[in-house]
CSV table of C-alpha atoms in Angstrom, one decimal:
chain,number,residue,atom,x,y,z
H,1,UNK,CA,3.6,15.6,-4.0
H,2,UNK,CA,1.0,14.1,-5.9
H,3,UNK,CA,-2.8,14.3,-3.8
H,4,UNK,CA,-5.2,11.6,-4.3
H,5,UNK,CA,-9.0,12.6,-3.7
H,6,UNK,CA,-10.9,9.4,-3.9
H,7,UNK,CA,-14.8,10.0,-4.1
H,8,UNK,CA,-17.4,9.3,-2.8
H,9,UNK,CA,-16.1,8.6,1.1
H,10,UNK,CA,-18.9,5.8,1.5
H,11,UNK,CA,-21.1,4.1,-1.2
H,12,UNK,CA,-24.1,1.9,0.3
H,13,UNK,CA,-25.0,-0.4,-3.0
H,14,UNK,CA,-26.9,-4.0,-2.8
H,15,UNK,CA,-24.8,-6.9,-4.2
H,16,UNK,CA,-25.7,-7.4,-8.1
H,17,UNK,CA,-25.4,-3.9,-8.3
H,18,UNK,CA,-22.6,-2.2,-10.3
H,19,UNK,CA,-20.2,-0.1,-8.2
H,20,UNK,CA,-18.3,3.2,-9.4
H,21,UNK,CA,-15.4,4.5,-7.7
H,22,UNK,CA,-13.5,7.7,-8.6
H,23,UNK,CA,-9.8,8.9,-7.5
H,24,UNK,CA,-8.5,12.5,-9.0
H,25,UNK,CA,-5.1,13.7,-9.0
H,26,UNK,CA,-3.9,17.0,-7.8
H,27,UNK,CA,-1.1,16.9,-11.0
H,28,UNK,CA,-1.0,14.7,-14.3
H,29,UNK,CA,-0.2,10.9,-13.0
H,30,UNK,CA,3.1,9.4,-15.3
H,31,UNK,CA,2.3,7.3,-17.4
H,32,UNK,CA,-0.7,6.2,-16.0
H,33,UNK,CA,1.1,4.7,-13.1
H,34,UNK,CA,-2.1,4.4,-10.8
H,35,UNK,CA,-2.9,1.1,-8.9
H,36,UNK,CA,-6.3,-0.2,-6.8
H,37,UNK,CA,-6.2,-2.1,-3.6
H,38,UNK,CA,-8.9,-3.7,-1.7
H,39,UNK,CA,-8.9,-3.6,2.1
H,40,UNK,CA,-11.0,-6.1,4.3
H,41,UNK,CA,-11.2,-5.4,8.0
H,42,UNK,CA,-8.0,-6.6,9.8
H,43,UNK,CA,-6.5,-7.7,6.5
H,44,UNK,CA,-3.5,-6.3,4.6
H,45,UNK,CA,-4.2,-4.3,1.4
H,46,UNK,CA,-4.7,-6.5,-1.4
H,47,UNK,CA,-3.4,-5.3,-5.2
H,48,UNK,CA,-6.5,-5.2,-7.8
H,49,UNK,CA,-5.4,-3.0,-10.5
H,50,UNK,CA,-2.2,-1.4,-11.9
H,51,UNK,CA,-1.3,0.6,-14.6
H,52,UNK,CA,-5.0,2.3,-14.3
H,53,UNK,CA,-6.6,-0.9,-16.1
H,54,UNK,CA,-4.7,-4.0,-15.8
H,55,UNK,CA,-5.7,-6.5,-13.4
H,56,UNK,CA,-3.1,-8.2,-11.3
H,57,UNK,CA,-3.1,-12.0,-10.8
H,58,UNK,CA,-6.2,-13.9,-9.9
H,59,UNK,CA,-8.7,-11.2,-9.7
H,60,UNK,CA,-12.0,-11.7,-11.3
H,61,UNK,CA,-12.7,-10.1,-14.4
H,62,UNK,CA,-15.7,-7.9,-12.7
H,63,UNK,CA,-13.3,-5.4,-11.5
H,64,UNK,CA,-11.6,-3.2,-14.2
H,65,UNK,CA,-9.8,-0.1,-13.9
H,66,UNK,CA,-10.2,2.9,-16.7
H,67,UNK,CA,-9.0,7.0,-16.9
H,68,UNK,CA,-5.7,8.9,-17.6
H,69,UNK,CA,-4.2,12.1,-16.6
H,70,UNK,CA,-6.0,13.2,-13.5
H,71,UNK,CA,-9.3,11.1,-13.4
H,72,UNK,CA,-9.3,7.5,-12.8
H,73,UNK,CA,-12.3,4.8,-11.9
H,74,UNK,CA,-12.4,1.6,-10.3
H,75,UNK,CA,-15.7,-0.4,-11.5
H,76,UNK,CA,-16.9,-3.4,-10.1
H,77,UNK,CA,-20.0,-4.8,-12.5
H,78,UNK,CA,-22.0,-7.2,-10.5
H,79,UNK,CA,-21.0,-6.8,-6.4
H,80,UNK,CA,-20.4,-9.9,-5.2
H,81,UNK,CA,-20.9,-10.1,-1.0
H,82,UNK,CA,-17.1,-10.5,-0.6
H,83,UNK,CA,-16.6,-7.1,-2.3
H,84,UNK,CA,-17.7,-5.0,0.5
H,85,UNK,CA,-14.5,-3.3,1.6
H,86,UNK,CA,-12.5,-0.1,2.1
H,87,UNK,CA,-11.1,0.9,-1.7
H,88,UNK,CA,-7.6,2.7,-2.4
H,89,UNK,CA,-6.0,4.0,-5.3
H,90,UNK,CA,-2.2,5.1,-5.4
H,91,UNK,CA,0.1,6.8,-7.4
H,92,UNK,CA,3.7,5.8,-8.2
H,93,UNK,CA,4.8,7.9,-11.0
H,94,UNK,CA,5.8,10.7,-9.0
H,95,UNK,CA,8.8,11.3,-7.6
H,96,UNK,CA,10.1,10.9,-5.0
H,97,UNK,CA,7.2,9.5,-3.3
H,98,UNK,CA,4.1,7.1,-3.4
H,99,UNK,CA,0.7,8.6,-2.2
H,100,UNK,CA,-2.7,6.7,-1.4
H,101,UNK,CA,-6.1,8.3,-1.5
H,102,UNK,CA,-8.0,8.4,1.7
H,103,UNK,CA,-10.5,5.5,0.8
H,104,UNK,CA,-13.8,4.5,0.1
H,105,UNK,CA,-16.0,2.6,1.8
H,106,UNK,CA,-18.0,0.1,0.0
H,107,UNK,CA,-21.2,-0.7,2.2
H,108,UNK,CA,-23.9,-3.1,2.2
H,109,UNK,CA,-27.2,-1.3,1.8
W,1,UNK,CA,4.4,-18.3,-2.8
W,2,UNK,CA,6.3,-15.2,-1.4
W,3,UNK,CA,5.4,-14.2,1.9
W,4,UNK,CA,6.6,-11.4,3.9
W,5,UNK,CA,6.6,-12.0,7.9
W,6,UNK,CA,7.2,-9.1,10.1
W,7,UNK,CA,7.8,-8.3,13.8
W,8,UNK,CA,8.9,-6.1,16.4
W,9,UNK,CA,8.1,-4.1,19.3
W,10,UNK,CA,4.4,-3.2,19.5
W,11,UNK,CA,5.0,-0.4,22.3
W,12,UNK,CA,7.3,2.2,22.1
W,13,UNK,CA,8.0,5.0,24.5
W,14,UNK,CA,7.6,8.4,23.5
W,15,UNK,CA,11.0,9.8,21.8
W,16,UNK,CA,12.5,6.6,21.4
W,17,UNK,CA,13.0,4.4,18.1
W,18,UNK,CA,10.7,2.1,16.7
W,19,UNK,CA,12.2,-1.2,14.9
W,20,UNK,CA,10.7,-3.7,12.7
W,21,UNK,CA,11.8,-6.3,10.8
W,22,UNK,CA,10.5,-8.1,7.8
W,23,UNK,CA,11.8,-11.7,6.4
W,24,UNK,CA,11.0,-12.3,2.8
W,25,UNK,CA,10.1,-16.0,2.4
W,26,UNK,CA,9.2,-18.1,-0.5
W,27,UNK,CA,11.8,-15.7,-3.2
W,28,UNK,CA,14.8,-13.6,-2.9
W,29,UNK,CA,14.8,-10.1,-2.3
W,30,UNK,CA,17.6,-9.6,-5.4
W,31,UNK,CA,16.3,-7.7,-8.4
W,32,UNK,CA,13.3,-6.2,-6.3
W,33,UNK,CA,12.3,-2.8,-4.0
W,34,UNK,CA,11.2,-3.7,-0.8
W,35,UNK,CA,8.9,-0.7,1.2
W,36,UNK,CA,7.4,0.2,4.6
W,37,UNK,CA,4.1,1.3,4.7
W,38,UNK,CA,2.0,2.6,7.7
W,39,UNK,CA,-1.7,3.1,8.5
W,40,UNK,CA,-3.5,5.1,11.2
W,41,UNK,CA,-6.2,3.1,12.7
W,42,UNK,CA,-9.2,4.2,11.1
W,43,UNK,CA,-7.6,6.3,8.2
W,44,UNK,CA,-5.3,5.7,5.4
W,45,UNK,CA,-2.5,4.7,3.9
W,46,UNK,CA,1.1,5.9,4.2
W,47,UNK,CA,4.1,4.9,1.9
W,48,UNK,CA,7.1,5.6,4.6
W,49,UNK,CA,10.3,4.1,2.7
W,50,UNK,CA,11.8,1.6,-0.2
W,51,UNK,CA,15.1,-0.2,-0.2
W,52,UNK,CA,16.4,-2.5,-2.9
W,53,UNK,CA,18.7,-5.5,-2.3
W,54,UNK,CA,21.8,-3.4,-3.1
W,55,UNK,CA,20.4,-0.7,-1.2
W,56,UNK,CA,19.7,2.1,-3.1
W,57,UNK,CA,17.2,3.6,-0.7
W,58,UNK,CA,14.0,6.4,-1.1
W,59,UNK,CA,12.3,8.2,1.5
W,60,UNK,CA,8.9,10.1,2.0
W,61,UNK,CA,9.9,13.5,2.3
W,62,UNK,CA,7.5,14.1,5.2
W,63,UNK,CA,9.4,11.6,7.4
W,64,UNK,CA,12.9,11.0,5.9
W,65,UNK,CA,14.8,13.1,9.1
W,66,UNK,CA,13.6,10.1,10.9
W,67,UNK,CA,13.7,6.8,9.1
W,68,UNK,CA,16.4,4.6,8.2
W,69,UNK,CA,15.3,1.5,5.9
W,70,UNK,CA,17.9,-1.1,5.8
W,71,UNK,CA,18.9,-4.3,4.3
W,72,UNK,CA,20.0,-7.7,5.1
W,73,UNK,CA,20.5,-10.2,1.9
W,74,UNK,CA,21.9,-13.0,4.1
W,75,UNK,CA,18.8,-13.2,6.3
W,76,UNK,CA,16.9,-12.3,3.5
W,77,UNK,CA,15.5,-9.7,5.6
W,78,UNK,CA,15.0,-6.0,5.9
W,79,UNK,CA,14.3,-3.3,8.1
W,80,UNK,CA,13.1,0.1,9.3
W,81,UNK,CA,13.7,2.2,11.9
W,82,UNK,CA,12.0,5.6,13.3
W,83,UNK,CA,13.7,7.8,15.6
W,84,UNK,CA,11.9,10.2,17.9
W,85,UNK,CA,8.6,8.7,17.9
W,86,UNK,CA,5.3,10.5,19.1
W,87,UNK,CA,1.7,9.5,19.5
W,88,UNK,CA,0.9,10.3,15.9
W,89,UNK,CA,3.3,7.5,15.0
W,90,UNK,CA,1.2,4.9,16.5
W,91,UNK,CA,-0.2,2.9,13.2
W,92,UNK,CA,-0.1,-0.3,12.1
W,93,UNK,CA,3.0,-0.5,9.8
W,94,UNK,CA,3.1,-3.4,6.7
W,95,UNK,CA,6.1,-4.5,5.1
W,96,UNK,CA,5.8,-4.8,1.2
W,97,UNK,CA,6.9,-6.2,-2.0
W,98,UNK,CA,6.8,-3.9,-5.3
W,99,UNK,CA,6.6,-5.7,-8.5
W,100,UNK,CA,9.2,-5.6,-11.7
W,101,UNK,CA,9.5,-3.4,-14.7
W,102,UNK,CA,6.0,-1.6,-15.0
W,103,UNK,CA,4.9,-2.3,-11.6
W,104,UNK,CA,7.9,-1.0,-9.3
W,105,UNK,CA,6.0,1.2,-7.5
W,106,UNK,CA,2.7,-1.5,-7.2
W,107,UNK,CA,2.5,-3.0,-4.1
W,108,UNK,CA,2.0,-7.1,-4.6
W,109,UNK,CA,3.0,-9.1,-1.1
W,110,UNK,CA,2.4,-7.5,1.7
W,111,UNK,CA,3.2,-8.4,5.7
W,112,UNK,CA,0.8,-9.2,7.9
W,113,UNK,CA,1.2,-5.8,9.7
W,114,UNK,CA,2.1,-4.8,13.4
W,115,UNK,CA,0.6,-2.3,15.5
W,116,UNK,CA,2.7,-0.2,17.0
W,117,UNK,CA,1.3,2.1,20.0
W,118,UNK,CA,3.5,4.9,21.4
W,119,UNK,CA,2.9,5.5,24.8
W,120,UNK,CA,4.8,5.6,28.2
């Protein structure tokens, strides 16, 4: 099974501020197949990024995904005060299960 | 606009079977995988099962000796259920959509989720 290590566990930025999030792989990720979700208290996940880098429907173009192999980012240029939320990357290229990274916490400062 | 409504019981007794039920509405659950996903209050998330509408099913291998995924394409409607349950089984669990081609495996439409507590 593929391990997810998302880091760091809580980042406290202001909004206008550019946010950097990392998730690392235990093993190679197929074909890139990592996705991003965005998690608001109470709320079901919702889908950001697949494929590493491309955005699904409707999401602005401040968030963009990059990396291969093992280390992958989620960046987020300007914060906007709706972005504060738990972050989550996944894996779905290995077999025969999905895994999710632990989170992080995206914080007003 | 697909939308994924769930339900079922929200306690559940200690060694007995949890069941949930989720009702695609909005599109047809033909030509897509259809998963359960749970979440620990507080922590993260864990991908628990997929079906398809023929049901060709795939299990997490930490929890496939107690989960059955099924499928209903009449009702347009599927289903898990966990046998044995124990207080670590206490989450709330989502029903979700995976997307075509390059994104089977992506989660797009998710349910609205239902806590389920295991106690007596």
């Amino acid at each position: 099974e593929i391990v997810l290590t998302q880091s760091p566990g809580t980042l406290s930025l202001s909004p206008g501020e550019r946010a950097t999030l990392s998730c690392r792989a235990s093993q190679r990720v197929s074909s890139n197949y990592l996705a991003w979700y965005q998690q608001k208290p109470g709320q079901a996940p919702r889908l950001l990024i697949f494929g590493a880098s491309s955005r699904a429907t409707g999401i602005p173009d401040r968030f963009s995904g990059s990396g291969s192999a093992t280390d992958f980012t989620l960046t987020i240029s300007r914060l906007e005060p709706e972005d504060f939320a738990v972050y989550y990357c996944q894996q779905y290229g290995g077999s025969p299960s999905y895994t999710f990274g632990q989170g992080t916490k995206l914080e007003i400062k | 606009q697909v939308q994924l409504q769930q339900w079922g019981a929200g306690l559940v007794k200690p060694s007995e079977t949890l069941s949930l039920t989720c009702t695609v509405h909005g599109g047809s659950l033909s030509g897509y995988h259809w998963s359960w996903i749970r979440q620990v209050p507080g922590q993260g998330l864990e991908w628990i099962a997929e079906i398809n509408n023929i049901g060709i099913t795939n299990y997490s291998p930490s929890l496939k000796s107690r989960v059955t995924i099924s499928v209903d394409t009449s009702k347009n409607q599927f289903s898990l259920k966990l046998t044995s349950v124990a207080a670590a089984d206490t989450a709330v669990y989502y029903c979700a959509r995976e997307g075509l081609k390059e994104m089977w495996g992506v989660f797009d439409y998710w349910g609205q989720g239902t806590l389920v507590s295991v106690s007596s």
